[in-house]
Short mmCIF file of C-alpha atoms in Angstrom, two decimals:
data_model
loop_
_atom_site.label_atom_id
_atom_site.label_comp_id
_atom_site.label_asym_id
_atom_site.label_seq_id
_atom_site.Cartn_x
_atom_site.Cartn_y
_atom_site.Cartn_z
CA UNK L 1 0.00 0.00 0.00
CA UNK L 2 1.26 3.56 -0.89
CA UNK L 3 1.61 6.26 2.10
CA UNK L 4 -0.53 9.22 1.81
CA UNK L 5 2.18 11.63 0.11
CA UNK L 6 2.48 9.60 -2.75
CA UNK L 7 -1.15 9.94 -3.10
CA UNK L 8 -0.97 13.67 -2.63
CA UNK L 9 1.93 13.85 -5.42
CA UNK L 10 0.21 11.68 -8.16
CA UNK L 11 -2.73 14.07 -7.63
CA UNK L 12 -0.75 17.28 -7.26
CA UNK L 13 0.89 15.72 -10.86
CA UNK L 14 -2.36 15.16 -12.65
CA UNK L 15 -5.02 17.81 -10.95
CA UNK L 16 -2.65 20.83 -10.55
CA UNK L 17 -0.18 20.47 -13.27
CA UNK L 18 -2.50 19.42 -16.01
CA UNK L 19 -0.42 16.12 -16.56
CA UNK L 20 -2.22 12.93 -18.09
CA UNK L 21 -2.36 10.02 -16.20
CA UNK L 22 -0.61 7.79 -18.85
CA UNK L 23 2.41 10.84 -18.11
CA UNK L 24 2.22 9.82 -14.34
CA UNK L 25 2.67 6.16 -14.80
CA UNK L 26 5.48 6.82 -16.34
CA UNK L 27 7.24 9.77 -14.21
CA UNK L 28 6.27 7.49 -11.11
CA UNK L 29 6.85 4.44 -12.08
CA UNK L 30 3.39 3.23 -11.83
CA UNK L 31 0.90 1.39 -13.36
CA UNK L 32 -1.55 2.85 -15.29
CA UNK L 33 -4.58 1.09 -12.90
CA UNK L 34 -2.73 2.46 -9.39
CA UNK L 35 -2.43 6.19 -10.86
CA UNK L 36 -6.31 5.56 -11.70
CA UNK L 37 -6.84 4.67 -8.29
CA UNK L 38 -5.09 7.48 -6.57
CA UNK L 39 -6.89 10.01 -8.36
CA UNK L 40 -10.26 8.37 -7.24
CA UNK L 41 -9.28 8.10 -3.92
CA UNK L 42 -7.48 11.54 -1.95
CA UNK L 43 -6.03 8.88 0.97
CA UNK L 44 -5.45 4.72 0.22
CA UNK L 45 -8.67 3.32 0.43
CA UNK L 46 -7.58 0.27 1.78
CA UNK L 47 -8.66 -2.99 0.93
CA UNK L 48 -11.87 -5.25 1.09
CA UNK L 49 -12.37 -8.57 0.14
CA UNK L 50 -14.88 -9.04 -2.17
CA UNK L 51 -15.85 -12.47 -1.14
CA UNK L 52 -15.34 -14.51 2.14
CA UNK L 53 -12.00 -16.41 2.04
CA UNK L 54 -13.03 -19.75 1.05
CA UNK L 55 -12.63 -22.72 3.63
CA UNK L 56 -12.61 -25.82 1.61
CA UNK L 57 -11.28 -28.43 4.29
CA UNK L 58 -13.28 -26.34 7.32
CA UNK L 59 -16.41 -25.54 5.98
CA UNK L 60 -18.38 -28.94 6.42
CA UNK L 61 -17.08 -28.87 10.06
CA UNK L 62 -18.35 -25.56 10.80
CA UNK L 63 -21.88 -26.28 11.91
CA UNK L 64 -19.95 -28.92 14.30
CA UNK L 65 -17.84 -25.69 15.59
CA UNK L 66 -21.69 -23.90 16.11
CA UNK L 67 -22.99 -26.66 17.85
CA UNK L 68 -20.10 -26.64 20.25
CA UNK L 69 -19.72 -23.18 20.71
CA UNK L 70 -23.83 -23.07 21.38
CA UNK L 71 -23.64 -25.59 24.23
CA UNK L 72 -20.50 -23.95 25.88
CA UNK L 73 -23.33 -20.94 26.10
CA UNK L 74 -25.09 -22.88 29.03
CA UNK L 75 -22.23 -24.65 30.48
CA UNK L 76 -19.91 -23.69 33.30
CA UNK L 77 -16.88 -21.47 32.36
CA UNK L 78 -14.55 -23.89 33.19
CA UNK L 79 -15.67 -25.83 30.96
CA UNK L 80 -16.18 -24.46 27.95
CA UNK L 81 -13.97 -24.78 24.88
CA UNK L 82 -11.21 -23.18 23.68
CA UNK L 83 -10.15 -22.84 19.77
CA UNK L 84 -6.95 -24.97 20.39
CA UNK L 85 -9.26 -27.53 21.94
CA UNK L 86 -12.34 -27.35 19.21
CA UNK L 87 -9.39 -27.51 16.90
CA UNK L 88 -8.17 -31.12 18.57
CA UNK L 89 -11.87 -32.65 18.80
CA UNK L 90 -12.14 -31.24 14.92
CA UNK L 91 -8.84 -33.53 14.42
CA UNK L 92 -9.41 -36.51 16.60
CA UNK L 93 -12.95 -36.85 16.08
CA UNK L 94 -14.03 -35.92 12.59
CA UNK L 95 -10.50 -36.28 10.52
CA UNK L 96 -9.76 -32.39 9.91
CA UNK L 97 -6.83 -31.96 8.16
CA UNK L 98 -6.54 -28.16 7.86
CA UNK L 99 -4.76 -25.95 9.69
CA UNK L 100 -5.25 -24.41 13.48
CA UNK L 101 -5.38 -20.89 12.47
CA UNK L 102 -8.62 -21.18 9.90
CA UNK L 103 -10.84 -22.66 12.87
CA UNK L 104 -9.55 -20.30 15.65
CA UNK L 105 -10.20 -17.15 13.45
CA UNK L 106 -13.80 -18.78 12.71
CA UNK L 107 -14.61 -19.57 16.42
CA UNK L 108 -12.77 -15.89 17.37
CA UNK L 109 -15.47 -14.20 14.56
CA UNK L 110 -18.46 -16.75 16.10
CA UNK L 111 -17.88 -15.77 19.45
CA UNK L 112 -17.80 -11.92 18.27
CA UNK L 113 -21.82 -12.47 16.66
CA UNK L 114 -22.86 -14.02 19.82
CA UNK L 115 -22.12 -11.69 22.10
CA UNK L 116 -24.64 -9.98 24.41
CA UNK L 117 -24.98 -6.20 23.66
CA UNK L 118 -26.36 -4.60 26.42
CA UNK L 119 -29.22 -1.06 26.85
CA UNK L 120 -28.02 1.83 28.67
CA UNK L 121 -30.79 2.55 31.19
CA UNK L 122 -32.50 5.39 32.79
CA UNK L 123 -33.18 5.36 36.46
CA UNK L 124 -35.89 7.86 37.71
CA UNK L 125 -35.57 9.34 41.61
CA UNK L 126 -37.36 6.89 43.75
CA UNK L 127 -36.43 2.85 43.02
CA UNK L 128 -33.92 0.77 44.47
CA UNK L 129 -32.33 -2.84 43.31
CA UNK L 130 -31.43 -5.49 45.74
CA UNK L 131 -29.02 -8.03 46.27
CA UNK L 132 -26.72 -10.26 47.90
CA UNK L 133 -23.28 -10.83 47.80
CA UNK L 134 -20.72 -12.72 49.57
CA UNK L 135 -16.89 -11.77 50.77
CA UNK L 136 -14.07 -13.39 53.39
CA UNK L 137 -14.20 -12.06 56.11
CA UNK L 138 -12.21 -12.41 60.14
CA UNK L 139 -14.58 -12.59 62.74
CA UNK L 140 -13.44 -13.11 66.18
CA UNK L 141 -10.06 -13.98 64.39
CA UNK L 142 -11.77 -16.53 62.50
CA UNK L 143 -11.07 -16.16 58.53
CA UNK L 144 -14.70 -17.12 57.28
CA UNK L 145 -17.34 -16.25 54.32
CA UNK L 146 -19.70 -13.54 55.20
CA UNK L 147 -22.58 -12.60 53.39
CA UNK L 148 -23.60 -9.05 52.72
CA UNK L 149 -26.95 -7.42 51.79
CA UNK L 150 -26.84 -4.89 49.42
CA UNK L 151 -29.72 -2.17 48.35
CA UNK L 152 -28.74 0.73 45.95
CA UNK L 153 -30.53 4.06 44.79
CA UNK L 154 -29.76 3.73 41.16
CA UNK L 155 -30.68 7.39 39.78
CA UNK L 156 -28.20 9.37 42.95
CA UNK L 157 -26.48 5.97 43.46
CA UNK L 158 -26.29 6.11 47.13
CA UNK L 159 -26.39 2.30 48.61
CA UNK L 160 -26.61 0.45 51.98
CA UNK L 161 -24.72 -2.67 52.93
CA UNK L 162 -24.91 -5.18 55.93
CA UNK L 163 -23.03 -8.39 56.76
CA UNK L 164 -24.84 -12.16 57.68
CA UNK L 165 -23.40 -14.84 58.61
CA UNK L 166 -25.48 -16.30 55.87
CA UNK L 167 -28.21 -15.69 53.28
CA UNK L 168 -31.46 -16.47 55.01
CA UNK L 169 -34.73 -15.22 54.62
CA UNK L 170 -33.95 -13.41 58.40
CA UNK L 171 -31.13 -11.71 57.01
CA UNK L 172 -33.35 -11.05 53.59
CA UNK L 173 -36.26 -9.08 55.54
CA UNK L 174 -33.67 -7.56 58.03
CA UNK L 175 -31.57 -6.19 55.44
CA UNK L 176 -34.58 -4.49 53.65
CA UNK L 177 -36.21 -2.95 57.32
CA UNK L 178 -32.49 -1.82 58.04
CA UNK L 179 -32.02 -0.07 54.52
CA UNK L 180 -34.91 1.74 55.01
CA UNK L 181 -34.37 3.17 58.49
CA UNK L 182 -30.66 4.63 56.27
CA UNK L 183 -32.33 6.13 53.37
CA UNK L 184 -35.43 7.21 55.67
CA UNK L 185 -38.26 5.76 53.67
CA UNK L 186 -39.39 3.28 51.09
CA UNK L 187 -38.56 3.12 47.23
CA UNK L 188 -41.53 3.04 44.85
CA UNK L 189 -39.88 -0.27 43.09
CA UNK L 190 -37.49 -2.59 43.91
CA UNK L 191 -35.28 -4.75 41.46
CA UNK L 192 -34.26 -8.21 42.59
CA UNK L 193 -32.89 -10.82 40.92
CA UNK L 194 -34.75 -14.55 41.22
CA UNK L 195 -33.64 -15.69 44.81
CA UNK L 196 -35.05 -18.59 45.96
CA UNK L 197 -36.03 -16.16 48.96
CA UNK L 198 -38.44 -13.84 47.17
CA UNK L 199 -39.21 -16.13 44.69
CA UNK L 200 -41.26 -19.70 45.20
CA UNK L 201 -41.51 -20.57 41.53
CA UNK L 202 -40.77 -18.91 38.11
CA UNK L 203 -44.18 -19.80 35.65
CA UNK L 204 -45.11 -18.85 32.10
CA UNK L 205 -45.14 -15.09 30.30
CA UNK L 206 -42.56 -14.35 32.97
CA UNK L 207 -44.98 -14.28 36.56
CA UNK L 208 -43.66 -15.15 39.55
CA UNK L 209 -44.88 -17.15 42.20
CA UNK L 210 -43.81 -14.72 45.45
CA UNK L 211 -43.10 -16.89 48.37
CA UNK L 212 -45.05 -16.31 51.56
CA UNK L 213 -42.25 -14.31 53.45
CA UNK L 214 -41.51 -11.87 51.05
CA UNK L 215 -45.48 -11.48 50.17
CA UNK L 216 -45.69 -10.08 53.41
CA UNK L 217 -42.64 -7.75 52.90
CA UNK L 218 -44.31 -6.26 50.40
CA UNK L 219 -47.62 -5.50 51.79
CA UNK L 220 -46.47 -4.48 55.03
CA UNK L 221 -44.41 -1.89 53.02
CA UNK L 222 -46.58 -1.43 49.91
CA UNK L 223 -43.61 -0.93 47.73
CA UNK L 224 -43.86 -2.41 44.08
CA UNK L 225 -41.31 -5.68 43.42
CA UNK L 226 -39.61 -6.22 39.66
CA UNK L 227 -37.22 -8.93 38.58
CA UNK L 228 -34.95 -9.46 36.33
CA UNK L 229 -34.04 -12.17 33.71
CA UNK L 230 -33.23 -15.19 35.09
CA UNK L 231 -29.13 -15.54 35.50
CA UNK L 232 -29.08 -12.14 33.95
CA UNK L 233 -27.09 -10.18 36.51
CA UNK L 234 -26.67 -7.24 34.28
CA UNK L 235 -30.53 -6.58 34.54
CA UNK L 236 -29.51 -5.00 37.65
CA UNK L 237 -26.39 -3.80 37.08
CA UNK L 238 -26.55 -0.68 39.23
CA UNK L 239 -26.40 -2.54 42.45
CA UNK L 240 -24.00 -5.44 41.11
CA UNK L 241 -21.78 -3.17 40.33
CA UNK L 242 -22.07 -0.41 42.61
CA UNK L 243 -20.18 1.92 40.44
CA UNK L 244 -20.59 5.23 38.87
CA UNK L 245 -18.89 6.46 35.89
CA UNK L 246 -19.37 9.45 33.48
CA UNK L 247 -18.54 9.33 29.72
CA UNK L 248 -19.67 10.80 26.48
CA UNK L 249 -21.36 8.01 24.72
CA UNK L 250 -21.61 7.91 20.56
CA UNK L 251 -23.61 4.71 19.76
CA UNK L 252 -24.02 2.60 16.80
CA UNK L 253 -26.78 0.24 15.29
CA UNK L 254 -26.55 -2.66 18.51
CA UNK L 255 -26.00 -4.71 15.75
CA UNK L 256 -22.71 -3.98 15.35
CA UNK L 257 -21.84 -5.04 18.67
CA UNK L 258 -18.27 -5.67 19.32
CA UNK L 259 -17.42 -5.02 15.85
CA UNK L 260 -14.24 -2.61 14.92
CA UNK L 261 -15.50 0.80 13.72
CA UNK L 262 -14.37 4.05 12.17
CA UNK L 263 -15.27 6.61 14.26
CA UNK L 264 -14.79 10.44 12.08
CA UNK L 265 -15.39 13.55 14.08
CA UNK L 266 -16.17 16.78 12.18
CA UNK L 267 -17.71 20.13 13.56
CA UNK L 268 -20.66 19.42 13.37
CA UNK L 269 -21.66 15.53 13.66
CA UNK L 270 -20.18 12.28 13.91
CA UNK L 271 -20.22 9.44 11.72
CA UNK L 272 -18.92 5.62 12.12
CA UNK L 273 -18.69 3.43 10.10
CA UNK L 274 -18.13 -0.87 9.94
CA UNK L 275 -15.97 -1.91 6.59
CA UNK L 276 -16.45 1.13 4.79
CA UNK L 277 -20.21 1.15 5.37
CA UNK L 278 -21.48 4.39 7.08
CA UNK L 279 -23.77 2.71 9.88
CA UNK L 280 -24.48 5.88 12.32
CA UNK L 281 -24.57 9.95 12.11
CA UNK L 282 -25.00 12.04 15.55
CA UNK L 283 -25.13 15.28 15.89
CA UNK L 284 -21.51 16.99 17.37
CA UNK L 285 -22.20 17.33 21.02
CA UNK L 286 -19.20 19.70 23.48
CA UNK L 287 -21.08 18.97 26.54
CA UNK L 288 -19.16 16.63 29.39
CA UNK L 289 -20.80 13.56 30.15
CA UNK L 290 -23.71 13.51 27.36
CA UNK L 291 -25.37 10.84 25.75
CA UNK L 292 -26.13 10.70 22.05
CA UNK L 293 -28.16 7.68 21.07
CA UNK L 294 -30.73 7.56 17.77
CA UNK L 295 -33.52 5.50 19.30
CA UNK L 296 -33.82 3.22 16.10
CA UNK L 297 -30.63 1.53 16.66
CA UNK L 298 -31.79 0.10 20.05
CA UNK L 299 -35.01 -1.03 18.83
CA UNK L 300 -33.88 -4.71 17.44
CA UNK L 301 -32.03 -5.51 21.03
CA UNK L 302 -34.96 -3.44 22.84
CA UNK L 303 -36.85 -6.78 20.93
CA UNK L 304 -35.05 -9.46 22.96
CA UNK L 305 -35.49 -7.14 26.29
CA UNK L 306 -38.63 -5.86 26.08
CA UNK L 307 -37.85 -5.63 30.14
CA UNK L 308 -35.63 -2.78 28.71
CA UNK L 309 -38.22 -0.63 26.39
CA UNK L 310 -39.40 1.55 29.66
CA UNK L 311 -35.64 2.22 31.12
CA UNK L 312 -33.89 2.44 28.06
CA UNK L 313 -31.88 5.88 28.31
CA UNK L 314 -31.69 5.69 24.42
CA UNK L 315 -35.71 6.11 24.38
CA UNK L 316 -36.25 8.50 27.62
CA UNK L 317 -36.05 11.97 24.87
CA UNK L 318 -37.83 10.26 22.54
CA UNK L 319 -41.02 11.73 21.80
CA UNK L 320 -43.88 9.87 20.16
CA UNK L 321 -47.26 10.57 18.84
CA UNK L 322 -50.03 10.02 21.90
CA UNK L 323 -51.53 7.09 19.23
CA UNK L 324 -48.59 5.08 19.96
CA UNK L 325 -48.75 5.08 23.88
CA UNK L 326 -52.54 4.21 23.29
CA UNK L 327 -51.90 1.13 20.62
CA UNK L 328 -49.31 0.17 23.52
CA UNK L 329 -51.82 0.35 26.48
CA UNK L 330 -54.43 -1.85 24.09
CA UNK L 331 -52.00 -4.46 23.10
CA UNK L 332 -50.59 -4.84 26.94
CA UNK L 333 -54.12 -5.05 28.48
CA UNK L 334 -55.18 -7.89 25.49
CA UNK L 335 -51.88 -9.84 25.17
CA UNK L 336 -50.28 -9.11 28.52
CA UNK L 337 -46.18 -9.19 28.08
CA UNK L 338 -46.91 -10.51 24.41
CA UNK L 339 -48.37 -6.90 23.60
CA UNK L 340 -45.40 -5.45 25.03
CA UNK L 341 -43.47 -7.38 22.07
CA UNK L 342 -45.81 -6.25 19.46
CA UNK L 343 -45.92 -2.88 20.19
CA UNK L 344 -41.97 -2.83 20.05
CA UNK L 345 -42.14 -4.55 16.41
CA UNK L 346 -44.18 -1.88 15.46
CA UNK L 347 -41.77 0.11 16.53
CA UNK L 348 -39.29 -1.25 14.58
CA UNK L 349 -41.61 -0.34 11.29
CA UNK L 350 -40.09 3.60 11.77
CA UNK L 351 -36.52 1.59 10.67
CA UNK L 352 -37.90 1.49 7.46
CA UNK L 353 -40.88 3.66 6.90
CA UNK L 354 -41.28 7.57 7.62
CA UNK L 355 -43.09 8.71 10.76
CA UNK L 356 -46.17 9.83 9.51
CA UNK L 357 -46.97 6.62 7.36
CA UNK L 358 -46.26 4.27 10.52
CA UNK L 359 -48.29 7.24 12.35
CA UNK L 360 -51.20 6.97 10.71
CA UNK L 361 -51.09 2.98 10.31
CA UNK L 362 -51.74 2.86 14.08
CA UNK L 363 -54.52 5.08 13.87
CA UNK L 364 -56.19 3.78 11.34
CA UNK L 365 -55.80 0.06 13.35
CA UNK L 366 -57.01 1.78 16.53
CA UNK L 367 -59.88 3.05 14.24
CA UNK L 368 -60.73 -0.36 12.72
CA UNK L 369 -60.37 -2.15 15.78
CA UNK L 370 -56.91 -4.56 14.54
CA UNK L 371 -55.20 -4.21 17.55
CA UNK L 372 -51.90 -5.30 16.56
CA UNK L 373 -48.33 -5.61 14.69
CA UNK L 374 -49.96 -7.50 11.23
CA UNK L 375 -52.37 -4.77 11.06
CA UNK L 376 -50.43 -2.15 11.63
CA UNK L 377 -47.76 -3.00 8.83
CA UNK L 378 -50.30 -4.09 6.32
CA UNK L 379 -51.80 -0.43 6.70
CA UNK L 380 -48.38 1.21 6.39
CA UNK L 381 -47.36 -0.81 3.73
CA UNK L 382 -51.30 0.04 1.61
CA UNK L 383 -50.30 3.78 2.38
CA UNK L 384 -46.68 3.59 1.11
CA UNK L 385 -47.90 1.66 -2.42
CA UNK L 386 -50.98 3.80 -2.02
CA UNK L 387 -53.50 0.66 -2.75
CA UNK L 388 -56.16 -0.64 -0.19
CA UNK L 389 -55.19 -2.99 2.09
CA UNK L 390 -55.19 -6.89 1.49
CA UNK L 391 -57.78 -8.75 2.86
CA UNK L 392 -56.61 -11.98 1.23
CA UNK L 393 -54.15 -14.57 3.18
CA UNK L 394 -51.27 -15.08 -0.06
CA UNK L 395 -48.60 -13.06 2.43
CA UNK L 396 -49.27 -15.76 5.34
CA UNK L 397 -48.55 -18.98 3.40
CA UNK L 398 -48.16 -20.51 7.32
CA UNK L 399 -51.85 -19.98 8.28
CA UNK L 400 -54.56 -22.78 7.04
CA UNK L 401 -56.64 -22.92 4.19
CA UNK L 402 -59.84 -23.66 3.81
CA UNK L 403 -61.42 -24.71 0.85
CA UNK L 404 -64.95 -25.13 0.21
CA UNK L 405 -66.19 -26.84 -3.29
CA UNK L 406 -68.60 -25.40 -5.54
CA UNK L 407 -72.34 -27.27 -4.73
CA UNK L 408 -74.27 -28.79 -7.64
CA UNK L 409 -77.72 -28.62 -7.29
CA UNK L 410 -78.11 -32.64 -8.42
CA UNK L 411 -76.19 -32.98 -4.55
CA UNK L 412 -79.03 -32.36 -2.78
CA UNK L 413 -80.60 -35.37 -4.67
CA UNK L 414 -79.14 -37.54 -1.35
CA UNK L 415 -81.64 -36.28 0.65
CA UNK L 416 -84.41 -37.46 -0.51
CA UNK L 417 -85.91 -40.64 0.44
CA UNK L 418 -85.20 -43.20 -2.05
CA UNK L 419 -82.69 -41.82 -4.06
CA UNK L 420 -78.78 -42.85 -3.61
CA UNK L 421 -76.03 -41.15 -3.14
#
């Protein structure tokens, strides 16, 4: 690759001095196809592969490598694979002759897509998250594992913390009476985790069956209980953490996720972009510790977490149209945390489609009475090709048919009495 000044001389050569290009490929010793390129390009444009690098030993291994990689998911870190190891069950098991490199750079890129992005939440004056942790401790110069009880203010991040001797349901209830004498009152919400303390049994459309000692936690104190995912510590990452930090924040499309970017500041915005692609544009912001998010790029991860779509800091500026917050309140009360999901995917129809078209989709359904995602796209998509909308089911080849035959009148023959069939 040629540095940037011989870029700037070939183009000084041909743009300032009036010189051909067939004249610079021969003053600089160049071909005729790399002075064409440096007078398309003002700085080396570096270079992409226009196909994927072909793997013709790995390739019917790799849905071996994804099945491995997608049960070390759910198993303990210890023992999950490494590349050098996937590499020696690819050898020993299935006869893989190829090299080491090939399948550690596949299970390195693998590893990259599967990755958990994460929402950056907002947390309003007024809730608390809860948990317990546990640390060594000497006690009576006896080197043993506490337990500690933990209850942080997310949104001014002040926290309490108390030491057990062990994680009971006592210790539970004492901790919470005890955190509330410190802060002087009781938080609107709390955020737990699923501890087998608060929580009897975990059933469908995420409920929770409260056991009996925390049910009477609650009502003694009238304070509202949330939970988080199941082994999904980062649900409640304030108090897991315990940690504040301040940072100006540029995101991209979630996505992209652990992917190397371009980042280009000018004046006035930002953009980044992923292999040459331009994938987000903000707006410059000078202030200290601001965050600049487009809602839309949250929207397909907001889909997985739809826990996330009320604390999501990305969405907390983002103003909406009053139809939307009512299309949300009729799809929750119908379908429960299914309507939550729908209203998001609808949502996600402003990814592709202007505001007012999606706008007016949702009114129209609230209109009609077809309270949900289906309708709502079928509208927007009748506005956008400006035809009425389908009625007919050719775009759901999944849902069943029925057919009905065409009646002859020499049918109803059957019925009367002596006559066959």
């Amino acid at each position: 690759m040629f540095a940037v000044e011989s870029y700037a001389a070939v183009r000084r050569f041909v743009f300032v001095e009036g010189n051909s290009q067939r004249e610079a490929a021969k003053v600089f010793g160049l071909s005729r196809e790399t002075i064409a390129k440096m007078c398309r390009f003002s700085l080396p444009p570096g270079y992409t592969r226009s196909k994927p690098v072909a793997k013709p030993k790995l390739g019917l291994l790799l849905p071996v490598i994804d099945r491995i990689l997608a049960e070390d998911y759910v198993a303990p870190v210890k023992q999950r694979h490494t590349a050098k190891r996937i590499f020696e069950r690819l050898r020993d098991e299935h006869g893989y002759g190829g090299g080491y490199t090939v399948v550690k750079d596949y299970v390195r890129q693998s590893r990259v897509r599967s990755r958990e992005t994460f929402v950056p939440l907002a947390h309003p004056p007024g809730h608390a998250q809860v948990d317990f942790g546990e640390a060594v401790g000497v006690i009576g110069g006896v080197r043993q594992k506490v337990h500690f009880f933990c209850m942080d203010l997310p949104q001014s991040d002040a926290c309490f913390v108390k030491a057990y001797p062990a994680e009971t349901t006592e210790a539970f209830l004492d901790g919470h009476v005890c955190a509330f004498a410190f802060f002087g009152g009781v938080p609107l919400s709390i955020l737990y985790d699923n501890t087998r303390i608060a929580v009897a049994k975990i059933c469908g459309d995420g409920k929770r069956e409260r056991t009996q000692a925390f049910t009477g936690l609650v009502s003694h104190h009238l304070f509202a209980d949330r939970f988080g995912r199941p082994g999904k510590g980062n649900d409640k990452g304030k108090v897991e953490g315990l940690v504040k930090y301040a940072r100006s924040h540029f995101m991209v499309p979630t996505c992209y996720g652990f992917q190397d970017v371009v980042v280009k500041g000018f004046v006035d915005r930002v953009v980044i972009l992923c292999g040459g692609e331009e994938i987000a544009r903000h707006p410059r912001c000078y202030g200290e510790a601001m965050f600049v998010a487009n809602p839309l790029h949250y929207l397909a991860l907001i889909e997985t977490k739809p826990g996330a779509l009320d604390q999501a800091a990305a969405l907390q500026d983002w103003t909406l149209p009053e139809d939307f917050q009512h299309l949300r309140h009729l799809l929750e009360v119908r379908m429960g945390n299914k309507g939550k999901r729908e209203f998001i995917q609808v949502l996600r129809l402003l990814e592709a489609m202007p505001m007012e078209v999606v706008t007016f989709a949702v009114k129209e359904a609230i209109h009609i009475g077809a309270i949900g995602f289906d309708a709502v796209k079928q509208i927007a998509l009748a506005r956008i090709e400006r035809r009425p909308a389908r009625l007919d089911l050719e775009a759901y080849p999944h849902l069943p048919r029925m057919e009905v035959k065409t009646t002859r009148a020499t049918d109803y023959a059957s019925l009367l009495p002596g006559i066959a069939a």
